[in-house]
mmCIF file of C-alpha atoms in Angstrom:
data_model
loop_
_atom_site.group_PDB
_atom_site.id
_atom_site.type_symbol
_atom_site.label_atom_id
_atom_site.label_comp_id
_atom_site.label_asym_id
_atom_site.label_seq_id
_atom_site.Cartn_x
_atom_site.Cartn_y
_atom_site.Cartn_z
ATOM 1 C CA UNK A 1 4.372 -13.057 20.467
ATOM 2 C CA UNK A 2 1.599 -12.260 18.235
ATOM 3 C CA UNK A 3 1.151 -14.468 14.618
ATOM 4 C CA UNK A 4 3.061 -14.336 12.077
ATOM 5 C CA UNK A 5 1.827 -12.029 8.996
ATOM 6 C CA UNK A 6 1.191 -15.545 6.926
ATOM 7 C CA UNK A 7 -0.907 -17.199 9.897
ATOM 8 C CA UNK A 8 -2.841 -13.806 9.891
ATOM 9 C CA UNK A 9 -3.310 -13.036 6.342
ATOM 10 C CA UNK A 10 -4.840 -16.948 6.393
ATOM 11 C CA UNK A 11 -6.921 -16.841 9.317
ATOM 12 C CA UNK A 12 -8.537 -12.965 7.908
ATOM 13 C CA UNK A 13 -9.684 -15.288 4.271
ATOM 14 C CA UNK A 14 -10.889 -18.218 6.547
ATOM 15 C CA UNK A 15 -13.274 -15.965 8.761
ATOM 16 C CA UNK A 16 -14.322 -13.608 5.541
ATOM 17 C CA UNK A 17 -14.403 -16.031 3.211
ATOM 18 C CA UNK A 18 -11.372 -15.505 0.513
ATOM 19 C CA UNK A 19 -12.308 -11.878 0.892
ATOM 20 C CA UNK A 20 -8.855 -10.704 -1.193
ATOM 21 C CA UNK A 21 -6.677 -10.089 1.516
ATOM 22 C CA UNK A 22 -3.168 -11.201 0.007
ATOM 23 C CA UNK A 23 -1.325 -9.438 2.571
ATOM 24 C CA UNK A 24 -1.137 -7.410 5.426
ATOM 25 C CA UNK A 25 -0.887 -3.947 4.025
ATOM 26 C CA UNK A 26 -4.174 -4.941 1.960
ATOM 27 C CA UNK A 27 -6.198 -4.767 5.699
ATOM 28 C CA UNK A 28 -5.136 -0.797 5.763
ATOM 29 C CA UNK A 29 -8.125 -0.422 3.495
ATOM 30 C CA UNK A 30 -10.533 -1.243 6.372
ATOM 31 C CA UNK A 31 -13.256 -3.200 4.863
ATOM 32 C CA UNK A 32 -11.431 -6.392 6.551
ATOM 33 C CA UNK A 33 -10.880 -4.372 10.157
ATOM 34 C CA UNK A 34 -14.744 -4.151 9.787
ATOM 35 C CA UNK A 35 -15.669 -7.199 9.319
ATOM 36 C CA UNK A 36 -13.869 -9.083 11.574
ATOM 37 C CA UNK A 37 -15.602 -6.471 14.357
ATOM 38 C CA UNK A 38 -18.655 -7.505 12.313
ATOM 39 C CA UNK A 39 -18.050 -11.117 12.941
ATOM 40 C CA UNK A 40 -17.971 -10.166 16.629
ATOM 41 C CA UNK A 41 -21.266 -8.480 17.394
ATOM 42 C CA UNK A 42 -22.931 -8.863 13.905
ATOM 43 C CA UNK A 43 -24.532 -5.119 13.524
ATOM 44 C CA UNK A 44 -21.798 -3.272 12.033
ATOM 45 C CA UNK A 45 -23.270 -1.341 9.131
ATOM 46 C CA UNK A 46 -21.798 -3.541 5.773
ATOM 47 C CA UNK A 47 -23.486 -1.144 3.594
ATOM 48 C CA UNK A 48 -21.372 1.565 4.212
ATOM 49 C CA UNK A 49 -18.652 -0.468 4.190
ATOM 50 C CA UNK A 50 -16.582 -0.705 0.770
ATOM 51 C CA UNK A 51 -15.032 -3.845 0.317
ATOM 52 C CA UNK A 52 -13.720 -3.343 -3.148
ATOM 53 C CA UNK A 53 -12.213 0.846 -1.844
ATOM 54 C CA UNK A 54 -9.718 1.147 -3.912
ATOM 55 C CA UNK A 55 -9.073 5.723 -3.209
ATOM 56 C CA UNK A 56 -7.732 6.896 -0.178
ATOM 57 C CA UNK A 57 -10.816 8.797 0.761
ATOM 58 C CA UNK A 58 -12.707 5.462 0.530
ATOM 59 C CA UNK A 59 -10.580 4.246 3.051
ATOM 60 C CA UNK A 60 -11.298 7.034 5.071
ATOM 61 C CA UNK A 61 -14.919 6.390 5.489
ATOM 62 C CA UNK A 62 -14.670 2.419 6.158
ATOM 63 C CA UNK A 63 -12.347 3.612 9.068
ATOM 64 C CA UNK A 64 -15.159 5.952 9.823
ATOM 65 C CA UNK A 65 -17.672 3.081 10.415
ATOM 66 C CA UNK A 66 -14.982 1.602 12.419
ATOM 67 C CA UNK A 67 -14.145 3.849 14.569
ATOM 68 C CA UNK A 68 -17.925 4.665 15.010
ATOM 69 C CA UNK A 69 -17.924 0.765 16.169
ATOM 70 C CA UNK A 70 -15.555 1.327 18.350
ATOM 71 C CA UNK A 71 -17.118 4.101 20.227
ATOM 72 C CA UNK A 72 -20.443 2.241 20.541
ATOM 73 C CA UNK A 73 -18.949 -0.731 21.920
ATOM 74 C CA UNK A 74 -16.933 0.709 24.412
ATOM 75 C CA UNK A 75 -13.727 -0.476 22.670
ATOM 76 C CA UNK A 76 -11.183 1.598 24.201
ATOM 77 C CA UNK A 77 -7.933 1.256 21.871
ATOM 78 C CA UNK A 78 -7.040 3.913 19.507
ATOM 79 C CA UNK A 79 -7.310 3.538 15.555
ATOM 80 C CA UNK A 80 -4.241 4.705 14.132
ATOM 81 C CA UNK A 81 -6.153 5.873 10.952
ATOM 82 C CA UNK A 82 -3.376 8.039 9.189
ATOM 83 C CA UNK A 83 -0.506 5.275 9.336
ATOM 84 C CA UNK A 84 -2.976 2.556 8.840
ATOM 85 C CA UNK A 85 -4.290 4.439 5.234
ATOM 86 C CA UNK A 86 -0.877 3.905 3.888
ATOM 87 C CA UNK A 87 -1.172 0.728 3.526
ATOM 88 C CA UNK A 88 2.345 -0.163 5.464
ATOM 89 C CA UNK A 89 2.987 -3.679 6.362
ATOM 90 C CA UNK A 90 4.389 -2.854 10.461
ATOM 91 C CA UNK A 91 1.331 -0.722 11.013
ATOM 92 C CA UNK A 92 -0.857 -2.547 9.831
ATOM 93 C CA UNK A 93 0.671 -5.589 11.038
ATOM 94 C CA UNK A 94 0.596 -4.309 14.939
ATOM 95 C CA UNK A 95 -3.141 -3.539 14.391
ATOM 96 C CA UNK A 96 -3.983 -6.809 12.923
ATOM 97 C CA UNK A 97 -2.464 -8.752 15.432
ATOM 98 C CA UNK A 98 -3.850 -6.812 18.193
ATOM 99 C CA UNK A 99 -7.251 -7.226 16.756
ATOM 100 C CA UNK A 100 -6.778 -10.949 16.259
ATOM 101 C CA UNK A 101 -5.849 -11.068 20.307
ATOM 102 C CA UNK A 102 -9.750 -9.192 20.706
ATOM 103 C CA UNK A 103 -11.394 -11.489 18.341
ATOM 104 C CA UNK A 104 -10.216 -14.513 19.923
ATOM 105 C CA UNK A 105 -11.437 -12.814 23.619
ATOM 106 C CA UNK A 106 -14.914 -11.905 22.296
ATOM 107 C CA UNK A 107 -16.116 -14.338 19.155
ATOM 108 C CA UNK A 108 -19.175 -15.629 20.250
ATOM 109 C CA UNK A 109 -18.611 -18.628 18.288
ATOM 110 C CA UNK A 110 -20.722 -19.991 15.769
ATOM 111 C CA UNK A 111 -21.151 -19.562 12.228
ATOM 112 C CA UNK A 112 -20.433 -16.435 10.836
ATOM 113 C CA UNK A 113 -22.099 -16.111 7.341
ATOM 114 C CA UNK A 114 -19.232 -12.912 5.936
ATOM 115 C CA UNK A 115 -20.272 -12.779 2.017
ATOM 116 C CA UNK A 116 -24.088 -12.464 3.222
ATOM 117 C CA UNK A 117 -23.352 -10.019 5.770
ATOM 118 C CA UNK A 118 -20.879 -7.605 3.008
ATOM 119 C CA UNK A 119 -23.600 -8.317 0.287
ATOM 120 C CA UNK A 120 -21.368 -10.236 -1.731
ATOM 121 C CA UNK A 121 -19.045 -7.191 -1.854
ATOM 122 C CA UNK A 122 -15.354 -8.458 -2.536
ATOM 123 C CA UNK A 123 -13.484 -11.656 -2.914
ATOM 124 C CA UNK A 124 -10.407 -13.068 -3.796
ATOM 125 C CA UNK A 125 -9.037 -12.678 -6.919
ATOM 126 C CA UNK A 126 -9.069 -15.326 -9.508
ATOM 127 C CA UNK A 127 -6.357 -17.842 -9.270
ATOM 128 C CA UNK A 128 -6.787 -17.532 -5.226
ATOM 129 C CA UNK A 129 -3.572 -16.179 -3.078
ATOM 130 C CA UNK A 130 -0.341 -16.540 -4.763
ATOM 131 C CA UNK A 131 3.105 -15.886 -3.516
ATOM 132 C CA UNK A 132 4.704 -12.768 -5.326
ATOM 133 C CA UNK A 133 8.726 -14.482 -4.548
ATOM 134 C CA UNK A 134 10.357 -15.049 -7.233
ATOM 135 C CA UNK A 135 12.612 -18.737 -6.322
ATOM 136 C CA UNK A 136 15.880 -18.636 -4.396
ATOM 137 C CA UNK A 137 18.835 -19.977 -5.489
ATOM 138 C CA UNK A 138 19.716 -18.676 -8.581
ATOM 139 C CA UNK A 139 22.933 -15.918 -7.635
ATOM 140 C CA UNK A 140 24.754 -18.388 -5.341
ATOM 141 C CA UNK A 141 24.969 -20.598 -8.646
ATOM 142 C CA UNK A 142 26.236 -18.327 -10.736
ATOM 143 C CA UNK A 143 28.371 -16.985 -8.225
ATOM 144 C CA UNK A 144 29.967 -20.074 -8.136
ATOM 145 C CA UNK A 145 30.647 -20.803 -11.648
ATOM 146 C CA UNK A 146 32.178 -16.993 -12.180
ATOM 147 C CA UNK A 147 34.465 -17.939 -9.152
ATOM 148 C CA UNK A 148 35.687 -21.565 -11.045
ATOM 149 C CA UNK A 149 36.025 -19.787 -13.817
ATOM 150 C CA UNK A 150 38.524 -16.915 -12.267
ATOM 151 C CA UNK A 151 39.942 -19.792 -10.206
ATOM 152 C CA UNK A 152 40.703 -21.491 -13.324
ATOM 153 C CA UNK A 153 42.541 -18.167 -14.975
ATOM 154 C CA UNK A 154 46.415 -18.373 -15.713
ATOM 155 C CA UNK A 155 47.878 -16.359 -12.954
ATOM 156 C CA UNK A 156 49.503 -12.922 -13.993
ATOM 157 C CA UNK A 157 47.510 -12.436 -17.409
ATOM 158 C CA UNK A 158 45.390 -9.779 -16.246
ATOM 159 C CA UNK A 159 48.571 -7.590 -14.520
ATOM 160 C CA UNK A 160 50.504 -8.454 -17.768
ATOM 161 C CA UNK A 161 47.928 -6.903 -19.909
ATOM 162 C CA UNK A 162 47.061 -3.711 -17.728
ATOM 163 C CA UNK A 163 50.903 -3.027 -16.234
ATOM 164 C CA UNK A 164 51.717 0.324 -16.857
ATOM 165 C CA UNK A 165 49.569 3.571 -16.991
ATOM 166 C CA UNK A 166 49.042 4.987 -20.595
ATOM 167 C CA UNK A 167 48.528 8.571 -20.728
ATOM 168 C CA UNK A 168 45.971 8.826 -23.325
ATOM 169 C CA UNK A 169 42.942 7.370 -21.369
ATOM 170 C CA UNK A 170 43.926 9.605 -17.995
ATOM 171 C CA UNK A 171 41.407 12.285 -17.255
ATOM 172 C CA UNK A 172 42.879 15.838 -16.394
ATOM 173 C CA UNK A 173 42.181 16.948 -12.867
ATOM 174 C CA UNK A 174 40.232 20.103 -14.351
ATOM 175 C CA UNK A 175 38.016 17.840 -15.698
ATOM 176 C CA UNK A 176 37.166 15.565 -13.458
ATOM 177 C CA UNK A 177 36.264 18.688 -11.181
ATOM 178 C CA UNK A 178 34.052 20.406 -13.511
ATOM 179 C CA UNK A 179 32.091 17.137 -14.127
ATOM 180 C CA UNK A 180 31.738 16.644 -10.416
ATOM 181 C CA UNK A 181 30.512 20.005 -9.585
ATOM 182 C CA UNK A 182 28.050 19.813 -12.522
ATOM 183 C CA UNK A 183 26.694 16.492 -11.013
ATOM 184 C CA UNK A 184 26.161 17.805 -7.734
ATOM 185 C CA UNK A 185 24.057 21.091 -8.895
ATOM 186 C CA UNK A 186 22.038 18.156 -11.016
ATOM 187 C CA UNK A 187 21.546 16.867 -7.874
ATOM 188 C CA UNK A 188 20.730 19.709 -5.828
ATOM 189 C CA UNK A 189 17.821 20.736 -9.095
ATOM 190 C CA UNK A 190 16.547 17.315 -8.947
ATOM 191 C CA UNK A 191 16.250 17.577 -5.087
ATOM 192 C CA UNK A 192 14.144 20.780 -5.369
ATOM 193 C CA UNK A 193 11.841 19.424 -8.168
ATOM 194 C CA UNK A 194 11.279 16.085 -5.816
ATOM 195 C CA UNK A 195 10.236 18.425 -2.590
ATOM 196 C CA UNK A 196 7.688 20.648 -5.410
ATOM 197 C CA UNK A 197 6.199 17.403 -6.733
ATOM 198 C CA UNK A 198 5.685 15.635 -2.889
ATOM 199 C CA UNK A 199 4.133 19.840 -1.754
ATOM 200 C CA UNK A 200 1.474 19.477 -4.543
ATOM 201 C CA UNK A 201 0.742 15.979 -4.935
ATOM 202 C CA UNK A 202 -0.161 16.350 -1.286
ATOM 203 C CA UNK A 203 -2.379 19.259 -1.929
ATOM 204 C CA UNK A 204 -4.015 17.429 -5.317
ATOM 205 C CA UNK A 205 -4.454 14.267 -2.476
ATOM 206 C CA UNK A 206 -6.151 16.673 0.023
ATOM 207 C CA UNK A 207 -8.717 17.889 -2.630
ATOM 208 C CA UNK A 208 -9.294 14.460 -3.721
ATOM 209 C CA UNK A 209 -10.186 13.295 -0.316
ATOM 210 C CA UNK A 210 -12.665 15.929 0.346
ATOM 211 C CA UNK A 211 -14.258 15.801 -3.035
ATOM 212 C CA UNK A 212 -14.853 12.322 -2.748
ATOM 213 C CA UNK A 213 -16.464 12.818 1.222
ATOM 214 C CA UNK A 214 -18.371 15.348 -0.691
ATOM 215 C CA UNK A 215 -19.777 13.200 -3.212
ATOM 216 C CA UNK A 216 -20.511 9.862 -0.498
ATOM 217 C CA UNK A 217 -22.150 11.856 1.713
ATOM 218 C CA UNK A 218 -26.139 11.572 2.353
ATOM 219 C CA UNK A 219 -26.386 15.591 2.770
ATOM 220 C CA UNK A 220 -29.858 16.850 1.075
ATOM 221 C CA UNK A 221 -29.001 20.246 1.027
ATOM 222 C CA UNK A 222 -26.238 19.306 -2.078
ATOM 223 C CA UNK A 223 -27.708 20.395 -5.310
ATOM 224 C CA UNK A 224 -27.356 19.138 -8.864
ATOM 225 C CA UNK A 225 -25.156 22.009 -10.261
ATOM 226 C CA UNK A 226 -22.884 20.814 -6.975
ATOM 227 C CA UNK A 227 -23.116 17.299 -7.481
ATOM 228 C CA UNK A 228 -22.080 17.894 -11.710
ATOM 229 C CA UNK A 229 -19.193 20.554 -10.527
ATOM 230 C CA UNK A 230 -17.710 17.999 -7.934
ATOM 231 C CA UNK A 231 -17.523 15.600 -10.458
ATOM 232 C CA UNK A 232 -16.113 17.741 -13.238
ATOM 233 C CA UNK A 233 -13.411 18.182 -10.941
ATOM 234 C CA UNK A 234 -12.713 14.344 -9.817
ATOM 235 C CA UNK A 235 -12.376 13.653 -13.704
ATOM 236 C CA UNK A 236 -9.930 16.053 -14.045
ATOM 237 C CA UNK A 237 -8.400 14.338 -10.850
ATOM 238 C CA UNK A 238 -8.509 11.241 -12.304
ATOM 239 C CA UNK A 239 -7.696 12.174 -16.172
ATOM 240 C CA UNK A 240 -4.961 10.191 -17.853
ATOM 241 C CA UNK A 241 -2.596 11.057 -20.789
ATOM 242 C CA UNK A 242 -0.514 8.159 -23.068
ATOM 243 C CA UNK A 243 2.575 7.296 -20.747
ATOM 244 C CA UNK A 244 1.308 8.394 -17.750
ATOM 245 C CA UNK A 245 -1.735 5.574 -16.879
ATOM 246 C CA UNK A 246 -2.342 4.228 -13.565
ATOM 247 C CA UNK A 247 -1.886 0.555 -13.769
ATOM 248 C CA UNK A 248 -4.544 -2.004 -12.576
ATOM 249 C CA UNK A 249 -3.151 -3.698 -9.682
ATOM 250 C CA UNK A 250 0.407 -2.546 -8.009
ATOM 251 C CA UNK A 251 2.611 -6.167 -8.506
ATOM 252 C CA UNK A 252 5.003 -6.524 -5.315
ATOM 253 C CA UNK A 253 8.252 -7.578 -7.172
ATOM 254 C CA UNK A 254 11.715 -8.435 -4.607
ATOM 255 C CA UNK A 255 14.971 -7.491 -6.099
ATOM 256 C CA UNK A 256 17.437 -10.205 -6.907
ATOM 257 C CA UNK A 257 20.647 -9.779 -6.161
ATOM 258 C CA UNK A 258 23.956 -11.340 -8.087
ATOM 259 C CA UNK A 259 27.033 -11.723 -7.226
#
């Protein structure tokens, strides 16, 4: 069995040196994968790797250099690249821990100088790591004082008071059939806005990608009118309007449940 995603997420800071990895799903932007291969055989170009990618086609091209790696060193196991972009704890967690398994095969040993080698690209946040779980406890509590407090309840006072239908708060059949037929053709309209969102988010994501392969890329034959239309149209990409902003850093929040 293969460490745990805590062990991992540890060991990943300890070799790169507190390079911002809080979790798991942070490795799917490939700067880390690179690194650690990096820390292996020490000529993995670091200055086309981007530590700090925060844009999905940024990703793309640190899982480029990887897989570039990989071909030149004979390293035979496929790079999920689509799954791993998502930024999904299992995939990324399979990955990591099969990548941990190499390391430990093939690290020549030694010390491995990481912010040198990345240029002093990345690093952890300030603060350092810190746990995004809110504390345990608190619903079983009150759980248990709502239960005293029914337990403590005169028995019958609640029947007493609601014995008895009253005709003026029931809800005609009719009624409740023409609300319920209304809710279900909201439903069906929300349904079809949802699917024509997903179709051309997908498209604007496309276009963003390539755009932003465009603009990386070390091709002399782009020109200046190129260049200054490509980035006319990542602005527009990227344009914001009150309400709708893109917030700094995504905050991983677990639901609390009461009882």
């Amino acid at each position: 069995m293969g460490e745990s995603r805590t062990e991992l997420v540890a060991w990943v800071n300890d070799l790169l040196g507190n390079v911002g990895v809080q979790k798991v799903e942070d490795c799917g932007k490939g700067g880390a994968y690179c690194q650690i291969i990096d820390s292996i055989f020490g000529d993995v170009p670091m200055s086309k790797v981007k530590m700090n990618a925060n844009q999905e086609w940024q990703y793309l091209a640190n899982f480029k250099v990887l897989q570039s790696v990989f071909k030149s060193k004979g390293i035979e196991k496929p790079i999920p690249v689509d799954r791993l972009v998502r930024c999904k704890m299992q995939d990324n967690l399979e990955f990591l821990q099969w990548l941990k398994k190499y390391w430990d095969l093939n690290f020549p040993g030694g010390e491995y100088d990481a912010v040198a080698r990345r240029k002093g690209q990345g690093g952890a946040p300030e603060g350092g790591l810190r746990s995004t779980k809110s504390p345990v406890g608190t619903a079983p509590g009150r759980t248990s004082t709502t239960s005293t407090t029914a337990a403590r309840r005169p028995v019958g006072t609640v029947p007493a008071r609601t014995a008895g239908p009253r005709s003026a708060s029931a809800v005609p059949d009719a009624q409740i059939a023409a609300l319920t037929t209304q809710m279900n053709e909201m439903k069906v309209s929300v349904e079809g806005l949802e699917k024509e969102r997903d179709f051309y988010f997908q498209k604007l994501r496309d276009i963003e990608i390539i755009i932003g392969a465009r603009l990386e890329s070390d091709d002399e034959t782009m020109t200046e009118v190129e260049k200054e239309q490509l980035l006319q149209m990542q602005a527009i990409l990227y344009s914001t309007e009150e309400g709708f902003e893109v917030p700094d850093a995504e905050e991983e929040v677990e639901e609390e449940e009461t009882f």
